[in-house]
Amino acid sequence: MEKVRLQKVIASRSAFSRRKAEDLIVSGKVRVNGQVVVKLGTRVDPKNDQVELEQQALEVQKKVYYLFYKPRGVVSTLYDPQKRKTLREFVGHISERLFPVGRLDYLSEGLMLLTNDGELAQRLAHPSGLVKKTYHVSVAEDITLLHIKKLRQGGMVEGQWVKPVSVARILKEDALWLEFILREGRKHEIRTLCEQVGLQVTQLVRVAIGAFMLENLRPGELKAVDREFVLSLFNSLLNWQGSGERPLG
């Protein structure tokens, strides 16, 4: 079997990016066939070589994908030092080690993609903004056309100027909501932009990640998604965007 770079093997079998995998290698936390490896660029045989991270074997797992409705008041990680409710309470029964693609704020809710496919997760979460994300937002105030105009112009978030792909008013549950479409969502971006134009967010729901839709999922519910479906959607997006990135397979 053709040998591949060690950091790629680590990324494909864990939640770590290739860059983080390189840091782990250099810091002496990776062993191949029982020997510590610190040299970047080392190639291994994924089928026959035994790779360990911090003395734990990194085994090849079947790639699995789930759509998940993260409820409000849940941390979008598997561990929280403040002892708040985490994703682990919803995925603990699944044998594969899942991790989230991207995050949602503690007070936000809606669609997340959970997987053990490290390469896909890193590609989808990359800050290049390849994948658009759609949010529905309820606010305490009446939404005017002036609000929409100002929101479309963008604003400063975390020291950088950000601008949504689009902002619109929509009718939902017999009330007017805002619909935001973002490429690169910064922390509290929507809440900050709304606050800057005098709007207080009362509910924020992510309803889509690219072509993945929240649809009829209920808070706390998981839905398994076929690997071929996931890859076909991602690769068709690459072709449509003309990004030049290597397709996944």
Short mmCIF file of N, CA and C in Angstrom, two decimals, residues 135-214:
data_model
loop_
_atom_site.label_atom_id
_atom_site.label_comp_id
_atom_site.label_asym_id
_atom_site.label_seq_id
_atom_site.Cartn_x
_atom_site.Cartn_y
_atom_site.Cartn_z
N TYR A 135 -29.25 31.19 8.83
CA TYR A 135 -29.77 31.35 10.19
C TYR A 135 -31.09 32.11 10.15
N HIS A 136 -32.02 31.70 11.00
CA HIS A 136 -33.26 32.43 11.21
C HIS A 136 -33.21 33.05 12.60
N VAL A 137 -33.52 34.34 12.66
CA VAL A 137 -33.30 35.11 13.89
C VAL A 137 -34.56 35.88 14.26
N SER A 138 -35.01 35.69 15.50
CA SER A 138 -36.12 36.46 16.04
C SER A 138 -35.56 37.56 16.93
N VAL A 139 -36.15 38.76 16.83
CA VAL A 139 -35.69 39.88 17.64
C VAL A 139 -36.87 40.49 18.39
N ALA A 140 -36.57 41.24 19.44
CA ALA A 140 -37.61 41.80 20.29
C ALA A 140 -38.33 42.98 19.63
N GLU A 141 -37.64 43.68 18.74
CA GLU A 141 -38.19 44.89 18.15
C GLU A 141 -38.84 44.61 16.79
N ASP A 142 -39.62 45.57 16.30
CA ASP A 142 -40.15 45.49 14.94
C ASP A 142 -38.99 45.69 13.96
N ILE A 143 -38.97 44.87 12.91
CA ILE A 143 -37.88 44.93 11.93
C ILE A 143 -38.28 45.88 10.80
N THR A 144 -37.50 46.94 10.62
CA THR A 144 -37.79 47.91 9.57
C THR A 144 -36.85 47.71 8.38
N LEU A 145 -37.19 48.35 7.28
CA LEU A 145 -36.32 48.28 6.10
C LEU A 145 -34.97 48.95 6.37
N LEU A 146 -34.97 49.95 7.26
CA LEU A 146 -33.71 50.60 7.63
C LEU A 146 -32.80 49.62 8.37
N HIS A 147 -33.39 48.80 9.23
CA HIS A 147 -32.60 47.76 9.91
C HIS A 147 -31.94 46.84 8.88
N ILE A 148 -32.75 46.42 7.90
CA ILE A 148 -32.24 45.50 6.87
C ILE A 148 -31.09 46.15 6.11
N LYS A 149 -31.26 47.41 5.74
CA LYS A 149 -30.23 48.12 4.99
C LYS A 149 -28.93 48.18 5.77
N LYS A 150 -29.02 48.51 7.06
CA LYS A 150 -27.81 48.62 7.88
C LYS A 150 -27.15 47.26 8.09
N LEU A 151 -27.96 46.22 8.31
CA LEU A 151 -27.40 44.89 8.51
C LEU A 151 -26.67 44.39 7.27
N ARG A 152 -27.21 44.71 6.11
CA ARG A 152 -26.58 44.29 4.86
C ARG A 152 -25.23 44.97 4.65
N GLN A 153 -25.05 46.14 5.25
CA GLN A 153 -23.78 46.85 5.11
C GLN A 153 -22.68 46.23 5.96
N GLY A 154 -23.06 45.44 6.97
CA GLY A 154 -22.08 44.79 7.83
C GLY A 154 -21.65 45.66 8.99
N GLY A 155 -20.61 45.22 9.71
CA GLY A 155 -20.13 45.96 10.86
C GLY A 155 -18.87 45.33 11.43
N MET A 156 -18.36 45.92 12.51
CA MET A 156 -17.14 45.43 13.14
C MET A 156 -17.47 44.32 14.13
N VAL A 157 -16.80 43.18 13.97
CA VAL A 157 -16.94 42.05 14.89
C VAL A 157 -15.55 41.52 15.18
N GLU A 158 -15.19 41.48 16.45
CA GLU A 158 -13.87 41.00 16.86
C GLU A 158 -12.74 41.73 16.13
N GLY A 159 -12.91 43.04 15.97
CA GLY A 159 -11.87 43.86 15.37
C GLY A 159 -11.77 43.79 13.86
N GLN A 160 -12.70 43.10 13.20
CA GLN A 160 -12.68 43.01 11.74
C GLN A 160 -14.06 43.35 11.18
N TRP A 161 -14.03 43.95 9.99
CA TRP A 161 -15.28 44.28 9.32
C TRP A 161 -15.84 43.03 8.66
N VAL A 162 -17.09 42.72 8.98
CA VAL A 162 -17.74 41.55 8.40
C VAL A 162 -19.01 41.98 7.69
N LYS A 163 -19.37 41.23 6.66
CA LYS A 163 -20.56 41.55 5.88
C LYS A 163 -21.27 40.24 5.51
N PRO A 164 -22.53 40.09 5.89
CA PRO A 164 -23.27 38.88 5.55
C PRO A 164 -23.40 38.72 4.03
N VAL A 165 -23.55 37.49 3.58
CA VAL A 165 -23.85 37.25 2.17
C VAL A 165 -25.19 37.88 1.83
N SER A 166 -26.17 37.71 2.71
CA SER A 166 -27.48 38.33 2.51
C SER A 166 -28.21 38.44 3.84
N VAL A 167 -29.12 39.41 3.90
CA VAL A 167 -30.02 39.58 5.05
C VAL A 167 -31.40 39.91 4.49
N ALA A 168 -32.43 39.24 5.01
CA ALA A 168 -33.78 39.47 4.51
C ALA A 168 -34.79 39.31 5.64
N ARG A 169 -35.97 39.86 5.43
CA ARG A 169 -37.08 39.61 6.35
C ARG A 169 -37.88 38.42 5.82
N ILE A 170 -38.26 37.52 6.72
CA ILE A 170 -39.08 36.38 6.32
C ILE A 170 -40.24 36.23 7.29
N LEU A 171 -41.33 35.63 6.82
CA LEU A 171 -42.48 35.35 7.67
C LEU A 171 -42.35 33.94 8.21
N LYS A 172 -42.32 33.83 9.54
CA LYS A 172 -42.16 32.52 10.18
C LYS A 172 -42.97 32.52 11.47
N GLU A 173 -43.79 31.49 11.62
CA GLU A 173 -44.63 31.37 12.82
C GLU A 173 -45.46 32.63 13.03
N ASP A 174 -46.02 33.13 11.92
CA ASP A 174 -46.89 34.32 11.94
C ASP A 174 -46.19 35.56 12.47
N ALA A 175 -44.88 35.61 12.33
CA ALA A 175 -44.13 36.79 12.76
C ALA A 175 -42.99 37.04 11.79
N LEU A 176 -42.49 38.27 11.80
CA LEU A 176 -41.35 38.60 10.95
C LEU A 176 -40.05 38.21 11.66
N TRP A 177 -39.22 37.45 10.96
CA TRP A 177 -37.90 37.05 11.42
C TRP A 177 -36.86 37.59 10.44
N LEU A 178 -35.62 37.59 10.87
CA LEU A 178 -34.50 37.88 9.98
C LEU A 178 -33.91 36.58 9.47
N GLU A 179 -33.50 36.57 8.21
CA GLU A 179 -32.74 35.44 7.67
C GLU A 179 -31.36 35.94 7.28
N PHE A 180 -30.34 35.39 7.92
CA PHE A 180 -28.94 35.71 7.60
C PHE A 180 -28.33 34.53 6.86
N ILE A 181 -27.54 34.84 5.82
CA ILE A 181 -26.70 33.83 5.18
C ILE A 181 -25.26 34.31 5.32
N LEU A 182 -24.42 33.47 5.93
CA LEU A 182 -23.03 33.81 6.19
C LEU A 182 -22.10 32.81 5.53
N ARG A 183 -20.89 33.27 5.23
CA ARG A 183 -19.84 32.36 4.80
C ARG A 183 -18.90 32.06 5.97
N GLU A 184 -18.31 33.10 6.51
CA GLU A 184 -17.37 32.93 7.63
C GLU A 184 -18.00 33.52 8.88
N GLY A 185 -18.63 32.66 9.67
CA GLY A 185 -19.31 33.13 10.86
C GLY A 185 -18.35 33.33 12.03
N ARG A 186 -18.20 34.58 12.47
CA ARG A 186 -17.36 34.85 13.64
C ARG A 186 -18.19 34.71 14.91
N LYS A 187 -17.50 34.61 16.04
CA LYS A 187 -18.17 34.41 17.31
C LYS A 187 -19.15 35.55 17.58
N HIS A 188 -20.40 35.19 17.84
CA HIS A 188 -21.47 36.15 18.14
C HIS A 188 -21.69 37.16 17.02
N GLU A 189 -21.35 36.79 15.78
CA GLU A 189 -21.44 37.75 14.68
C GLU A 189 -22.85 38.30 14.51
N ILE A 190 -23.83 37.43 14.42
CA ILE A 190 -25.20 37.89 14.18
C ILE A 190 -25.71 38.71 15.35
N ARG A 191 -25.48 38.25 16.56
CA ARG A 191 -25.93 38.99 17.74
C ARG A 191 -25.28 40.37 17.80
N THR A 192 -23.99 40.44 17.46
CA THR A 192 -23.27 41.72 17.50
C THR A 192 -23.80 42.67 16.44
N LEU A 193 -23.99 42.18 15.21
CA LEU A 193 -24.50 43.03 14.14
C LEU A 193 -25.89 43.55 14.48
N CYS A 194 -26.74 42.69 15.04
CA CYS A 194 -28.09 43.12 15.41
C CYS A 194 -28.03 44.18 16.51
N GLU A 195 -27.19 43.97 17.49
CA GLU A 195 -27.06 44.93 18.58
C GLU A 195 -26.60 46.28 18.07
N GLN A 196 -25.73 46.29 17.06
CA GLN A 196 -25.21 47.54 16.52
C GLN A 196 -26.28 48.38 15.83
N VAL A 197 -27.37 47.74 15.38
CA VAL A 197 -28.45 48.49 14.72
C VAL A 197 -29.68 48.60 15.62
N GLY A 198 -29.52 48.25 16.90
CA GLY A 198 -30.61 48.44 17.85
C GLY A 198 -31.60 47.30 17.95
N LEU A 199 -31.17 46.09 17.59
CA LEU A 199 -32.06 44.93 17.66
C LEU A 199 -31.53 43.93 18.69
N GLN A 200 -32.42 43.42 19.53
CA GLN A 200 -32.05 42.44 20.55
C GLN A 200 -32.52 41.05 20.12
N VAL A 201 -31.58 40.14 19.94
CA VAL A 201 -31.90 38.78 19.50
C VAL A 201 -32.56 38.01 20.64
N THR A 202 -33.72 37.40 20.34
CA THR A 202 -34.41 36.56 21.32
C THR A 202 -34.31 35.07 20.99
N GLN A 203 -34.08 34.76 19.73
CA GLN A 203 -33.90 33.36 19.32
C GLN A 203 -33.07 33.33 18.05
N LEU A 204 -32.08 32.42 18.01
CA LEU A 204 -31.21 32.28 16.84
C LEU A 204 -31.11 30.80 16.50
N VAL A 205 -31.54 30.46 15.28
CA VAL A 205 -31.60 29.06 14.85
C VAL A 205 -30.83 28.90 13.54
N ARG A 206 -29.84 28.01 13.51
CA ARG A 206 -29.19 27.69 12.23
C ARG A 206 -30.04 26.63 11.53
N VAL A 207 -30.48 26.96 10.33
CA VAL A 207 -31.41 26.06 9.63
C VAL A 207 -30.76 25.33 8.47
N ALA A 208 -29.54 25.73 8.07
CA ALA A 208 -28.88 25.05 6.95
C ALA A 208 -27.37 25.23 7.02
N ILE A 209 -26.66 24.18 6.62
CA ILE A 209 -25.21 24.21 6.39
C ILE A 209 -25.02 23.73 4.97
N GLY A 210 -24.77 24.66 4.05
CA GLY A 210 -24.74 24.27 2.64
C GLY A 210 -26.07 23.68 2.24
N ALA A 211 -26.06 22.46 1.70
CA ALA A 211 -27.29 21.78 1.28
C ALA A 211 -27.91 20.95 2.39
N PHE A 212 -27.28 20.89 3.54
CA PHE A 212 -27.86 20.14 4.67
C PHE A 212 -28.88 21.02 5.36
N MET A 213 -30.10 20.50 5.53
CA MET A 213 -31.20 21.28 6.06
C MET A 213 -31.65 20.75 7.42
N LEU A 214 -32.09 21.67 8.28
CA LEU A 214 -32.62 21.28 9.59
C LEU A 214 -33.94 20.53 9.44
#
